Coordinates of C-alpha atoms in Angstrom, one line a residue:
X1355 CA -19.0 -4.0 -28.1
X1356 CA -16.1 -3.0 -30.4
X1357 CA -13.6 -5.5 -31.6
X1358 CA -9.9 -5.0 -30.9
X1359 CA -9.4 -3.9 -34.5
X1360 CA -12.1 -1.2 -34.1
X1361 CA -10.7 -0.1 -30.9
X1362 CA -7.2 0.2 -32.5
X1363 CA -8.6 2.2 -35.4
X1364 CA -10.4 4.6 -32.9
X1365 CA -7.4 4.9 -30.8
X1366 CA -5.1 5.8 -33.6
X1367 CA -7.4 8.7 -34.3
X1368 CA -7.3 10.0 -30.8
X1369 CA -3.6 9.6 -30.0
X1370 CA -2.4 12.7 -31.7
X1371 CA -4.9 14.8 -29.7
X1372 CA -3.8 13.8 -26.1
X1373 CA -0.9 14.5 -23.8
X1374 CA 1.5 11.7 -23.7
X1375 CA 0.1 9.2 -26.2
X1376 CA 2.7 6.6 -25.1
X1377 CA 0.5 5.9 -22.1
X1378 CA -2.0 4.1 -24.3
X1379 CA 0.0 2.1 -26.8
X1380 CA 1.6 -0.8 -24.9
X1381 CA 4.3 -2.8 -26.8
X1382 CA 6.9 -2.3 -24.1
X1383 CA 9.9 -4.5 -23.8
X1384 CA 9.0 -7.8 -21.9
X1385 CA 5.3 -7.4 -22.6
X1386 CA 3.5 -10.7 -22.8
X1387 CA 1.0 -11.3 -25.6
X1388 CA -0.8 -14.6 -25.5
X1389 CA -3.2 -16.0 -28.2
X1390 CA -6.5 -14.7 -26.9
X1391 CA -8.7 -17.1 -28.8
X1392 CA -6.8 -20.2 -27.3
X1393 CA -6.6 -19.1 -23.7
X1394 CA -9.6 -20.1 -21.7
X1395 CA -9.3 -17.7 -18.8
X1396 CA -8.5 -13.9 -19.4
X1397 CA -7.5 -11.7 -16.6
X1398 CA -7.1 -7.9 -16.8
X1399 CA -4.8 -6.4 -14.1
X1400 CA -5.8 -2.9 -13.5
X1401 CA -4.2 -0.1 -11.5
X1402 CA -6.6 2.8 -10.8
X1403 CA -4.3 5.6 -11.7
X1404 CA -2.3 6.6 -14.8
X1405 CA 0.4 4.6 -16.5
X1406 CA 3.3 6.4 -14.9
X1407 CA 2.0 5.5 -11.5
X1408 CA 0.7 2.1 -12.1
X1409 CA 3.6 0.6 -14.3
X1410 CA 6.2 0.5 -11.4
X1411 CA 3.7 -1.2 -9.0
X1412 CA 5.8 -4.2 -8.0
X1413 CA 2.8 -6.2 -6.7
X1414 CA 0.9 -5.9 -10.0
X1415 CA 4.0 -6.6 -12.1
X1416 CA 4.6 -9.8 -10.1
X1417 CA 1.0 -11.0 -10.6
X1418 CA 1.2 -10.2 -14.3
X1419 CA 4.3 -12.5 -14.6
X1420 CA 2.7 -15.2 -12.5
X1421 CA -0.5 -15.4 -14.3
X1422 CA 1.1 -15.4 -17.7
X1423 CA 3.2 -18.4 -16.5
X1424 CA -0.1 -20.4 -16.3
X1425 CA -0.8 -22.2 -19.7
X1426 CA -4.6 -21.8 -19.4
X1427 CA -4.5 -18.1 -18.4
X1428 CA -3.4 -14.8 -19.7
X1429 CA -2.9 -11.4 -18.0
X1430 CA -3.1 -8.0 -19.7
X1431 CA -2.8 -4.5 -18.3
X1432 CA -5.2 -1.6 -17.8
X1433 CA -4.6 1.8 -16.4
X1434 CA -6.9 4.8 -15.9
X1435 CA -6.5 7.4 -18.8
X1436 CA -5.8 11.0 -17.9
X1437 CA -8.8 13.3 -18.2
X1438 CA -8.1 14.5 -21.6
X1439 CA -8.1 11.0 -23.0
X1440 CA -11.2 10.1 -20.9
X1441 CA -13.1 13.0 -22.5
X1442 CA -12.2 11.8 -26.0
X1443 CA -13.0 8.2 -25.3
X1444 CA -16.4 9.2 -24.1
X1445 CA -17.1 11.4 -26.9
X1446 CA -15.9 8.8 -29.4
X1447 CA -17.5 5.8 -27.6
X1448 CA -14.2 4.1 -27.2
X1449 CA -14.2 1.7 -24.2
X1450 CA -11.2 1.3 -21.9
X1451 CA -9.0 -1.4 -23.3
X1452 CA -6.0 -3.6 -22.4
X1453 CA -2.6 -2.4 -23.6
X1454 CA -1.6 -5.8 -24.9
X1455 CA -4.4 -6.8 -27.3
X1456 CA -6.8 -3.8 -27.2
X1457 CA -9.6 -5.8 -25.8
X1458 CA -12.4 -4.0 -23.9
X1459 CA -12.3 -4.3 -20.2
X1460 CA -15.6 -6.1 -20.1
X1461 CA -14.3 -8.8 -22.4
X1462 CA -12.2 -10.3 -19.7
X1463 CA -13.3 -13.0 -17.4
X1464 CA -11.7 -11.5 -14.3
X1465 CA -10.7 -7.8 -13.7
X1466 CA -8.2 -7.6 -10.8
X1467 CA -7.7 -4.1 -9.3
X1468 CA -4.9 -3.1 -7.0
X1469 CA -6.1 -0.9 -4.1
X1470 CA -3.0 0.1 -2.2
X1471 CA -4.4 3.3 -0.7
X1472 CA -7.8 5.0 -0.3
X1473 CA -7.5 8.1 -2.5
X1474 CA -7.8 6.1 -5.8
X1475 CA -11.4 4.8 -4.9
X1476 CA -13.1 7.2 -7.3
X1477 CA -10.7 6.1 -10.0
X1478 CA -12.1 2.5 -9.7
X1479 CA -15.4 3.9 -10.6
X1480 CA -14.0 5.7 -13.7
X1481 CA -12.2 2.5 -14.6
X1482 CA -15.4 0.4 -14.5
X1483 CA -17.5 3.0 -16.2
X1484 CA -15.0 3.5 -19.1
X1485 CA -14.7 -0.3 -19.3
X1486 CA -18.5 -0.8 -19.7
X1487 CA -18.9 -2.7 -16.5
X1488 CA -21.8 -1.8 -14.2
X1489 CA -20.5 0.2 -11.3
X1490 CA -22.6 -1.7 -8.6
X1491 CA -21.7 -5.2 -8.1
X1492 CA -25.5 -6.1 -7.6
X1493 CA -26.2 -4.7 -11.0
X1494 CA -23.8 -7.2 -12.9
X1495 CA -25.1 -10.2 -14.7
X1496 CA -23.5 -13.6 -15.8
X1497 CA -22.2 -11.7 -18.8
X1498 CA -20.1 -9.3 -16.9
X1499 CA -16.6 -10.0 -15.7
X1500 CA -15.9 -10.7 -12.0
X1501 CA -14.3 -7.6 -10.3
X1502 CA -11.7 -8.6 -7.7
X1503 CA -9.6 -6.2 -5.5
X1504 CA -6.5 -6.6 -3.4
X1505 CA -4.0 -4.5 -1.7
X1506 CA -3.3 -3.0 1.8
X1507 CA -6.6 -0.8 1.6
X1508 CA -8.7 -3.9 1.5
X1509 CA -8.1 -4.8 5.0
X1510 CA -11.1 -2.5 5.5
X1511 CA -13.1 -3.5 2.4
X1512 CA -16.4 -1.9 3.4
X1513 CA -16.3 1.6 1.8
X1514 CA -15.8 -0.2 -1.6
X1515 CA -18.1 -3.2 -1.0
X1516 CA -20.8 -1.9 -3.3
X1517 CA -18.5 -1.9 -6.3
X1518 CA -16.3 -5.0 -5.8
X1519 CA -17.5 -8.6 -6.2
X1520 CA -14.7 -10.1 -4.1
X1521 CA -11.7 -9.0 -2.2
X1522 CA -8.5 -10.8 -1.6
X1523 CA -7.2 -10.2 1.9
X1524 CA -3.4 -10.5 2.4
X1525 CA -0.7 -12.0 0.1
X1526 CA -2.1 -12.2 -3.4
X1527 CA 0.3 -14.6 -5.2
X1528 CA -1.5 -17.9 -4.3
X1529 CA -5.0 -16.4 -3.7
X1530 CA -5.2 -14.9 -7.1
X1531 CA -4.4 -18.1 -8.9
X1532 CA -7.0 -19.9 -6.6
X1533 CA -9.6 -17.4 -7.7
X1534 CA -8.6 -17.8 -11.3
X1535 CA -8.7 -21.5 -11.2
X1536 CA -12.2 -21.4 -9.4
X1537 CA -13.4 -19.2 -12.3
X1538 CA -12.0 -21.4 -14.9
X1539 CA -13.8 -24.4 -13.5
X1540 CA -17.1 -22.4 -13.1
X1541 CA -16.7 -21.2 -16.7
X1542 CA -16.4 -24.7 -17.9
X1543 CA -19.3 -25.8 -15.8
X1544 CA -21.5 -23.0 -17.0
X1545 CA -22.0 -21.8 -13.4
X1546 CA -23.8 -18.5 -13.0
X1547 CA -22.7 -15.6 -11.2
X1548 CA -24.3 -16.4 -7.8
X1549 CA -22.6 -19.8 -7.9
X1550 CA -19.4 -18.3 -8.8
X1551 CA -19.5 -15.9 -5.8
X1552 CA -20.4 -18.7 -3.4
X1553 CA -17.4 -20.8 -4.7
X1554 CA -15.1 -17.8 -4.2
X1555 CA -16.4 -17.3 -0.6
X1556 CA -15.0 -20.8 0.1
X1557 CA -11.4 -19.8 -0.8
X1558 CA -9.2 -18.9 2.2
X1559 CA -8.7 -15.1 2.3
X1560 CA -11.4 -14.1 -0.1
X1561 CA -14.3 -11.9 1.1
X1562 CA -17.4 -11.7 -1.0
X1563 CA -19.3 -8.8 0.5
X1564 CA -22.7 -9.7 -1.2
X1565 CA -22.9 -12.7 1.0
X1566 CA -22.9 -10.5 4.2
X1567 CA -25.4 -8.2 5.8
X1568 CA -24.3 -5.2 7.9
X1569 CA -26.6 -3.9 10.8
X1570 CA -26.2 -0.6 12.6
X1571 CA -27.0 0.8 16.0
X1572 CA -29.5 3.8 16.1
X1573 CA -26.5 6.2 16.7
X1574 CA -24.8 4.9 13.4
X1575 CA -22.2 2.5 14.9
X1576 CA -21.9 -0.9 13.3
X1577 CA -23.9 -3.6 15.2
X1578 CA -22.8 -6.8 13.4
X1579 CA -21.5 -8.1 10.0
X1580 CA -23.3 -11.4 9.5
X1581 CA -23.1 -14.1 6.6
X1582 CA -26.4 -14.4 4.7
X1583 CA -26.1 -18.0 4.2
X1584 CA -24.9 -21.1 5.9
X1585 CA -21.4 -22.1 5.0
X1586 CA -20.2 -18.7 4.5
X1587 CA -17.3 -17.9 7.0
X1588 CA -18.1 -15.6 9.8
X1589 CA -14.5 -14.3 9.7
X1590 CA -12.1 -14.0 6.7
X1591 CA -8.6 -14.9 7.6
X1592 CA -5.9 -13.2 5.5
X1593 CA -3.7 -15.2 3.1
X1594 CA -0.1 -15.7 3.8
X1595 CA 2.4 -17.3 1.5
X1596 CA 4.7 -19.4 3.5
X1597 CA 7.7 -18.9 1.2
X1598 CA 8.0 -15.7 -0.9
X1599 CA 7.8 -16.7 -4.5
X1600 CA 10.9 -16.1 -6.8
X1601 CA 11.4 -12.4 -7.5
X1602 CA 10.2 -10.8 -10.8
X1603 CA 13.0 -11.2 -13.4
X1604 CA 11.4 -9.7 -16.6
X1605 CA 9.8 -6.5 -15.6
X1606 CA 8.3 -4.3 -18.2
X1607 CA 10.3 -1.4 -19.4
X1608 CA 8.0 1.6 -19.6
X1609 CA 7.5 3.7 -22.8
X1610 CA 7.9 6.9 -20.8
X1611 CA 9.3 8.1 -17.6
X1612 CA 7.5 6.6 -14.6
X1613 CA 7.8 7.3 -10.9
X1614 CA 10.4 4.6 -10.6
X1615 CA 12.4 3.4 -13.6
X1616 CA 14.4 0.6 -12.0
X1617 CA 14.5 -3.0 -11.2
X1618 CA 12.7 -3.6 -8.0
X1619 CA 13.2 -6.6 -5.8
X1620 CA 11.3 -7.2 -2.5
X1621 CA 14.0 -8.5 -0.1
X1622 CA 11.7 -9.0 2.9
X1623 CA 7.9 -8.9 3.6
X1624 CA 6.6 -7.7 6.9
X1625 CA 8.3 -5.8 9.9
X1626 CA 9.2 -6.9 13.4
X1627 CA 9.4 -3.4 15.0
X1628 CA 5.8 -2.8 15.9
X1629 CA 5.4 0.9 15.1
X1630 CA 1.9 1.5 16.4
X1631 CA 1.0 4.0 13.7
X1632 CA 2.1 1.7 10.8
X1633 CA -0.7 -0.1 9.0
X1634 CA 1.7 -2.1 6.7
X1635 CA 3.8 -3.2 9.6
X1636 CA 0.7 -4.8 11.2
X1637 CA -1.1 -6.3 8.3
X1638 CA 2.0 -7.9 6.5
X1639 CA 3.2 -10.0 9.5
X1640 CA 4.9 -12.4 9.6
X1641 CA 8.3 -11.3 8.5
X1642 CA 9.6 -13.5 5.7
X1643 CA 13.0 -13.0 3.9
X1644 CA 14.4 -14.0 0.5
X1645 CA 17.9 -15.3 0.4
X1646 CA 20.8 -13.2 -0.7
X1647 CA 21.4 -15.7 -3.5
X1648 CA 17.8 -15.4 -4.8
X1649 CA 18.0 -11.6 -4.7
X1650 CA 21.2 -11.3 -6.5
X1651 CA 20.2 -13.9 -9.1
X1652 CA 17.0 -12.0 -9.7
X1653 CA 18.8 -8.6 -10.0
X1654 CA 21.2 -10.1 -12.6
X1655 CA 18.4 -11.6 -14.6
X1656 CA 16.3 -8.4 -14.5
X1657 CA 19.2 -6.1 -15.4
X1658 CA 20.0 -8.4 -18.3
X1659 CA 16.3 -8.4 -19.4
X1660 CA 15.7 -4.6 -19.1
X1661 CA 19.0 -2.5 -19.3
X1662 CA 17.9 -0.5 -16.3
X1663 CA 20.6 1.3 -14.5
X1664 CA 19.0 1.3 -11.0
X1665 CA 18.1 -1.4 -8.5
X1666 CA 15.7 -0.7 -5.5
X1667 CA 15.9 -3.4 -2.7
X1668 CA 12.5 -3.0 -1.2
X1669 CA 11.0 -3.8 2.1
X1670 CA 9.3 -2.0 5.0
X1671 CA 12.6 -1.8 7.0
X1672 CA 15.4 -2.7 4.8
X1673 CA 18.3 -2.4 7.3
X1674 CA 16.4 -5.0 9.4
X1675 CA 16.9 -7.6 6.7
X1676 CA 19.0 -10.1 8.5
X1677 CA 21.8 -10.2 5.9
X1678 CA 21.7 -6.6 4.8
X1679 CA 25.4 -6.0 5.0
X1680 CA 26.3 -9.3 3.1
X1681 CA 23.5 -8.4 0.5
X1682 CA 25.0 -4.9 -0.1
X1683 CA 28.5 -6.2 -0.3
X1684 CA 27.6 -8.9 -2.6
X1685 CA 25.6 -6.6 -4.9
X1686 CA 28.5 -4.1 -4.9
X1687 CA 31.1 -6.9 -5.7
X1688 CA 28.7 -8.3 -8.4
X1689 CA 27.5 -5.2 -10.1
X1690 CA 29.9 -2.4 -9.1
X1691 CA 31.7 -2.3 -12.4
X1692 CA 28.5 -1.7 -14.2
X1693 CA 27.9 1.5 -12.3
X1694 CA 24.4 0.5 -11.2
X1695 CA 22.8 2.7 -8.7
X1696 CA 21.6 0.6 -5.8
X1697 CA 19.0 2.1 -3.4
X1698 CA 18.1 0.5 0.0
X1699 CA 15.1 2.7 1.2
X1700 CA 13.4 2.6 4.6
X1701 CA 16.6 2.5 6.7
X1702 CA 16.1 2.6 10.4
X1703 CA 18.2 5.0 12.4
X1704 CA 19.1 2.8 15.3
X1705 CA 20.1 -0.1 13.2
X1706 CA 21.9 1.7 10.6
X1707 CA 25.6 0.6 10.6
X1708 CA 28.5 2.6 9.5
X1709 CA 29.7 -0.5 7.5
X1710 CA 26.4 -0.6 5.6
X1711 CA 26.5 3.1 5.0
X1712 CA 29.9 2.9 3.6
X1713 CA 28.9 0.0 1.3
X1714 CA 25.9 1.8 -0.1
X1715 CA 28.1 5.1 -0.6
X1716 CA 30.1 3.1 -3.1
X1717 CA 27.1 2.3 -5.3
X1718 CA 24.8 5.1 -5.1
X1719 CA 24.6 8.8 -6.3
X1720 CA 24.9 11.1 -3.2
X1721 CA 21.7 12.9 -3.3
X1722 CA 19.5 13.2 -0.2
X1723 CA 19.8 10.7 2.6
X1724 CA 16.5 9.9 4.1
X1725 CA 15.7 9.3 7.8
X1726 CA 12.2 8.8 9.3
X1727 CA 12.1 9.6 13.0
X1728 CA 8.3 10.2 12.6
X1729 CA 8.3 12.1 15.8
X1730 CA 10.8 14.5 17.5
X1731 CA 10.4 14.1 21.2
X1732 CA 11.4 10.9 22.9
X1733 CA 8.1 10.9 24.8
X1734 CA 6.2 10.9 21.5
X1735 CA 8.5 8.2 20.0
X1736 CA 7.7 6.0 23.1
X1737 CA 4.0 6.5 22.4
X1738 CA 4.2 5.3 18.8
X1739 CA 6.9 2.6 19.7
X1740 CA 9.7 4.0 17.6
X1741 CA 12.4 4.4 20.2
X1742 CA 15.4 6.3 19.0
X1743 CA 17.3 8.6 21.3
X1744 CA 17.7 12.1 20.0
X1745 CA 21.4 11.8 20.6
X1746 CA 21.7 8.8 18.5
X1747 CA 19.9 10.4 15.6
X1748 CA 22.2 13.4 15.7
X1749 CA 25.1 11.0 15.9
X1750 CA 23.9 9.3 12.7
X1751 CA 23.2 12.6 11.0
X1752 CA 26.8 13.7 11.8
X1753 CA 28.1 10.5 10.2
X1754 CA 26.1 10.9 7.2
X1755 CA 27.3 14.5 6.5
X1756 CA 30.8 13.4 7.3
X1757 CA 30.6 10.8 4.5
X1758 CA 29.7 13.3 1.8
X1759 CA 25.9 13.6 1.8
X1760 CA 24.9 17.3 1.8
X1761 CA 21.2 17.0 2.3
X1762 CA 19.3 14.9 4.9
X1763 CA 15.6 14.4 4.5
X1764 CA 13.7 13.9 7.7
X1765 CA 10.1 12.6 7.7
X1766 CA 7.8 13.3 10.5
X1767 CA 4.1 13.0 11.3
X1768 CA 1.9 15.3 13.2
X1769 CA -1.4 14.3 14.8
X1770 CA -0.1 11.3 16.8
X1771 CA -2.3 10.3 19.8
X1772 CA -1.7 12.5 22.9
X1773 CA 0.4 14.9 20.9
X1774 CA 0.9 18.4 22.3
X1775 CA 2.2 21.6 20.7
X1776 CA 5.4 21.0 22.5
X1777 CA 5.9 17.8 20.5
X1778 CA 5.3 19.8 17.4
X1779 CA 7.8 22.5 18.4
X1780 CA 10.3 19.7 19.0
X1781 CA 10.1 18.9 15.3
X1782 CA 11.3 22.3 14.5
X1783 CA 14.1 22.1 17.2
X1784 CA 15.3 18.7 15.9
X1785 CA 15.4 19.9 12.3
X1786 CA 17.6 22.8 13.4
X1787 CA 19.8 20.5 15.4
X1788 CA 20.3 18.2 12.4
X1789 CA 21.3 21.2 10.4
X1790 CA 23.6 22.4 13.0
X1791 CA 25.5 18.9 12.9
X1792 CA 25.7 19.4 9.1
X1793 CA 27.1 22.8 9.3
X1794 CA 29.9 21.7 11.7
X1795 CA 31.0 19.3 9.0
X1796 CA 30.2 21.0 5.6
X1797 CA 29.4 24.6 6.5
X1798 CA 26.8 26.3 4.5
X1799 CA 26.5 23.4 2.1
X1800 CA 24.6 21.3 4.6
X1801 CA 20.7 21.2 4.0
X1802 CA 17.8 19.6 5.6
X1803 CA 14.4 18.7 4.0
X1804 CA 11.6 18.2 6.4
X1805 CA 8.6 16.4 5.2
X1806 CA 5.5 16.7 7.5
X1807 CA 2.6 14.4 6.9
X1808 CA -0.4 14.0 9.1
X1809 CA -1.2 10.8 11.0
X1810 CA -4.4 8.9 9.9
X1811 CA -5.5 6.2 12.3
X1812 CA -5.7 2.9 10.3
X1813 CA -7.6 -0.3 10.8
X1814 CA -5.8 -3.4 12.5
X1815 CA -3.3 -1.1 14.4
X1816 CA -3.2 -0.2 18.1
X1817 CA -4.4 3.3 17.0
X1818 CA -7.5 2.2 15.3
X1819 CA -9.8 3.7 18.0
X1820 CA -8.2 7.1 18.3
X1821 CA -9.5 10.3 16.6
X1822 CA -7.9 12.0 13.8
X1823 CA -6.9 15.7 14.1
X1824 CA -9.5 18.1 12.9
X1825 CA -8.7 20.6 10.0
X1826 CA -8.2 23.3 12.6
X1827 CA -5.7 21.3 14.6
X1828 CA -3.7 20.4 11.6
X1829 CA -3.6 23.8 10.2
X1830 CA -2.5 25.2 13.5
X1831 CA 0.4 22.8 13.8
X1832 CA 1.5 23.3 10.2
X1833 CA 1.4 27.1 10.8
X1834 CA 3.6 26.7 13.8
X1835 CA 6.1 24.7 11.9
X1836 CA 6.2 27.2 9.1
X1837 CA 7.0 30.0 11.6
X1838 CA 9.7 28.1 13.3
X1839 CA 11.5 26.8 10.2
X1840 CA 12.2 29.8 8.1
X1841 CA 16.0 29.2 7.5
X1842 CA 16.9 29.0 3.8
X1843 CA 18.8 25.8 4.4
X1844 CA 15.6 24.0 5.8
X1845 CA 13.1 23.0 3.1
X1846 CA 9.6 22.3 4.7
X1847 CA 6.9 20.4 2.9
X1848 CA 3.5 19.3 4.3
X1849 CA 0.4 17.4 3.3
X1850 CA -2.9 19.0 2.5
X1851 CA -5.2 18.8 5.4
X1852 CA -8.2 18.2 3.2
X1853 CA -6.6 15.3 1.6
X1854 CA -5.8 14.0 5.0
X1855 CA -9.5 14.1 5.8
X1856 CA -10.5 12.2 2.8
X1857 CA -8.0 9.4 3.7
X1858 CA -9.3 9.5 7.3
X1859 CA -12.9 9.1 6.2
X1860 CA -12.3 6.2 3.9
X1861 CA -9.7 4.3 5.9
X1862 CA -12.1 3.6 8.8
X1863 CA -15.5 3.9 7.0
X1864 CA -18.3 1.4 6.9
X1865 CA -20.3 0.1 4.0
X1866 CA -22.5 3.3 4.0
X1867 CA -19.6 5.1 2.6
X1868 CA -20.1 3.4 -0.7
X1869 CA -23.0 5.9 -1.4
X1870 CA -20.6 8.8 -0.6
X1871 CA -18.0 7.4 -3.0
X1872 CA -20.6 7.0 -5.8
X1873 CA -22.1 10.4 -5.2
X1874 CA -18.7 12.2 -5.2
X1875 CA -17.8 10.4 -8.4
X1876 CA -21.0 11.3 -10.0
X1877 CA -20.4 15.0 -9.1
X1878 CA -17.0 14.8 -10.8
X1879 CA -14.5 13.6 -8.1
X1880 CA -11.6 11.7 -9.7
X1881 CA -7.8 11.7 -9.4
X1882 CA -8.3 12.6 -5.7
X1883 CA -4.6 11.7 -5.1
X1884 CA -3.7 14.5 -7.4
X1885 CA -3.7 17.9 -5.7
X1886 CA -4.7 19.8 -8.8
X1887 CA -7.8 17.6 -9.2
X1888 CA -8.9 16.9 -5.6
X1889 CA -12.2 18.7 -4.9
X1890 CA -13.0 18.7 -1.1
X1891 CA -16.3 20.4 -1.7
X1892 CA -17.5 17.4 -3.8
X1893 CA -16.9 15.2 -1.0
X1894 CA -18.7 17.5 1.6
X1895 CA -21.7 17.6 -0.8
X1896 CA -21.6 13.8 -1.2
X1897 CA -21.7 13.2 2.6
X1898 CA -24.7 15.6 2.9
X1899 CA -26.4 13.7 0.1
X1900 CA -25.8 10.4 1.9
X1901 CA -27.2 11.8 5.1
X1902 CA -23.8 11.1 6.9
X1903 CA -21.5 13.2 9.1
X1904 CA -17.9 13.2 8.0
X1905 CA -16.7 13.8 11.6
X1906 CA -18.3 10.5 12.7
X1907 CA -15.7 8.8 10.8
X1908 CA -12.7 11.0 11.8
X1909 CA -12.8 12.9 15.1
X1910 CA -15.1 10.7 17.1
X1911 CA -13.2 8.6 19.8
X1912 CA -14.1 5.0 19.6
X1913 CA -14.5 3.0 22.7
X1914 CA -12.4 -0.1 22.9
X1915 CA -15.5 -2.3 23.0
X1916 CA -17.1 -0.8 19.9
X1917 CA -17.7 -3.3 17.1
X1918 CA -15.6 -1.9 14.3
X1919 CA -16.6 -2.1 10.6
X1920 CA -13.6 -4.3 9.7
X1921 CA -13.7 -6.7 12.5
X1922 CA -14.9 -9.6 10.3
X1923 CA -11.5 -9.2 8.5
X1924 CA -8.8 -11.2 10.4
X1925 CA -5.3 -9.7 9.7
X1926 CA -3.8 -12.1 12.1
X1927 CA -2.8 -9.6 14.7
X1928 CA -5.4 -10.2 17.6
X1929 CA -7.7 -7.5 18.9
X1930 CA -6.5 -8.4 22.4
X1931 CA -3.0 -7.6 21.3
X1932 CA -4.0 -4.3 19.8
X1933 CA -6.0 -3.3 22.9
X1934 CA -3.0 -4.1 25.1
X1935 CA -0.6 -2.1 22.7
X1936 CA -3.0 0.8 22.8
X1937 CA -2.9 0.8 26.7
X1938 CA 0.9 0.4 26.5
X1939 CA 1.0 3.4 24.2
X1940 CA -0.9 5.6 26.7
X1941 CA 1.6 4.5 29.4
X1942 CA 4.5 5.2 27.0
X1943 CA 5.6 1.7 27.4
X1944 CA 7.8 0.2 24.6
X1945 CA 7.2 -3.0 22.9
X1946 CA 10.3 -5.0 22.0
X1947 CA 11.4 -5.9 18.4
X1948 CA 9.6 -9.3 18.1
X1949 CA 12.7 -10.9 16.7
X1950 CA 14.2 -10.6 20.1
X1951 CA 11.1 -11.6 22.1
X1952 CA 7.8 -12.9 20.8
X1953 CA 5.1 -10.5 21.8
X1954 CA 2.2 -12.9 21.1
X1955 CA 0.6 -10.7 18.6
X1956 CA -1.7 -13.5 17.4
X1957 CA 0.2 -14.4 14.1
X1958 CA 1.6 -17.7 15.3
X1959 CA -1.7 -19.0 16.7
X1960 CA -3.3 -18.0 13.6
X1961 CA -0.8 -19.6 11.1
X1962 CA 0.7 -22.2 13.5
X1963 CA 0.3 -25.0 10.9
X1964 CA 1.8 -23.1 8.1
X1965 CA 4.8 -22.1 10.4
X1966 CA 5.2 -25.8 11.4
X1967 CA 5.2 -27.0 7.9
X1968 CA 8.0 -24.3 7.0
X1969 CA 10.6 -24.5 9.8
X1970 CA 13.7 -22.6 9.5
X1971 CA 15.1 -19.0 9.3
X1972 CA 12.8 -17.9 6.4
X1973 CA 10.3 -16.6 9.0
X1974 CA 11.3 -14.4 11.7
X1975 CA 8.6 -15.8 14.0
X1976 CA 9.7 -18.6 16.4
X1977 CA 9.5 -22.1 15.4
X1978 CA 6.5 -24.1 16.6
X1979 CA 6.3 -27.7 17.8
X1980 CA 9.1 -27.8 20.3
X1981 CA 12.8 -26.7 20.5
X1982 CA 14.5 -23.8 22.1
X1983 CA 12.8 -21.2 19.9
X1984 CA 9.4 -22.5 20.6
X1985 CA 10.2 -22.4 24.3
X1986 CA 11.2 -18.7 23.8
X1987 CA 8.0 -18.0 22.0
X1988 CA 5.9 -19.6 24.7
X1989 CA 7.8 -17.6 27.3
X1990 CA 7.0 -14.4 25.5
X1991 CA 3.4 -15.3 24.9
X1992 CA 3.0 -16.3 28.6
X1993 CA 4.4 -12.9 29.6
X1994 CA 2.0 -11.2 27.4
X1995 CA -0.9 -13.4 28.7
X1996 CA -1.8 -15.4 25.7
X1997 CA -0.8 -18.8 24.5
X1998 CA 1.7 -18.9 21.6

């Protein structure tokens, strides 16, 4: 294995020959470099895409700061090189290395990989192969680093189970440190790989797939996922941090333009709305908020440390943050004179107040204003539990145009359960109605951008049993929209149906899909999230080589009683609740915002002790252990047929 000095020497030879060499040099403002030889546990935090995509990832950035705050640990960063660099690295036998100290990936004790979505799975294999780490977990020895993965996609870890030693399910801040301390102790004790894996399996929220067997029915459905040994948990409950840790205050300043060049602060985690299509909304419960004071202080410190001119206040539904108006006004008063652009994405239509919009307008450049109705007919919005009256949406659009925005971006999905062509036609009609509102205010300057994605059923949601649209269905719906929306003032964009198929296969796949991922990668699949690199034919060939039918994972309706590949992963929301919500969806029955009435989704019974130990308004779940709020929770649970 090459030393850091040898890696640096070879790197310098390659840099003039690649596109954007700044991706590979490190040295950014706020980079942390700790003395390698004196630190007993070394962690590589890897994002399986290029620098420009991975650098702004807030989760990985927070873990980088958190690990480096530990005196016995260091964290360094690794991203996947672009194909030109990969080719040169292979030809020159240059291993994938960390940006901070140029150590090869396999020199670390722990490699932590972020898996926020499925279309980067093949890049994980590229990352491991370039780093000199055996692709298959069962081929690794005591000399190899432990490969850990976390992120939203790991709520169904099975398609990647062949390649990952352990998964963190849920919030990563405390769990990653638990894993790191466990490995540090194992390293000091000289424990071997098998002992380390067993020790990791005892940590709450950590899943070690090598310790579980999967059996199948003759027709291919999963029969069971069972522990191989006594003492290994039957179910893995996700980790939840009771109190969100302090926000990141010294983010790295990238060497080149990335997808987001800004200070990002998570103001709230989780969502109370219960949109039935939304994976993140289900798996990130309960809702926890940061205080206005903590957010403002973090912004101040981060601006001072970076010089950024933009701040993103992030959450799944920012206007549902209980102190949104106070936050925006405070931020405007504190930073208004510095001409900082403040963005508050993910605003809901029905909760959006004129006051909030006015406060935002004073601090942001007036580009496009984004609304996400997701569906255009009120019938379909009842099915997906996103109740917004069309009249309310048009009133909001009129208000936006009247306050100076010229363009409204509307996000929709096609392919929802029970969707008809009339629901798709309604998307075109709504876009035209919004444009008409704009023209009444602005004349020909008004524009509408309509983004049309395709719904993919996700695990741990009420729609986890429903089939995904076929290629033919998606194509027909997209063609209908293109025919209906030909006005120059309406810009239409849509997702590639083939990319939707890939996401659908992997999102609800079982452990056998590991062979498909491996075969696709060996045939050349990589950067599947990049349209110019995605090769649908390679995936079709990989399915054929594995003897599996792609449609088994996408278009097959799954009975409610079917054992799902991810049922050994407990996201906190109960299967009983999901089945009930699926039935309510079919009946077009709405579920209340759970801040108004607890719907007994299962979170409180699962985390009752944690909630009891952290009373107060930080959580948006009712209090437990008595009091009026607990009574309200019990009433809501009783109405739903489940103890709170």
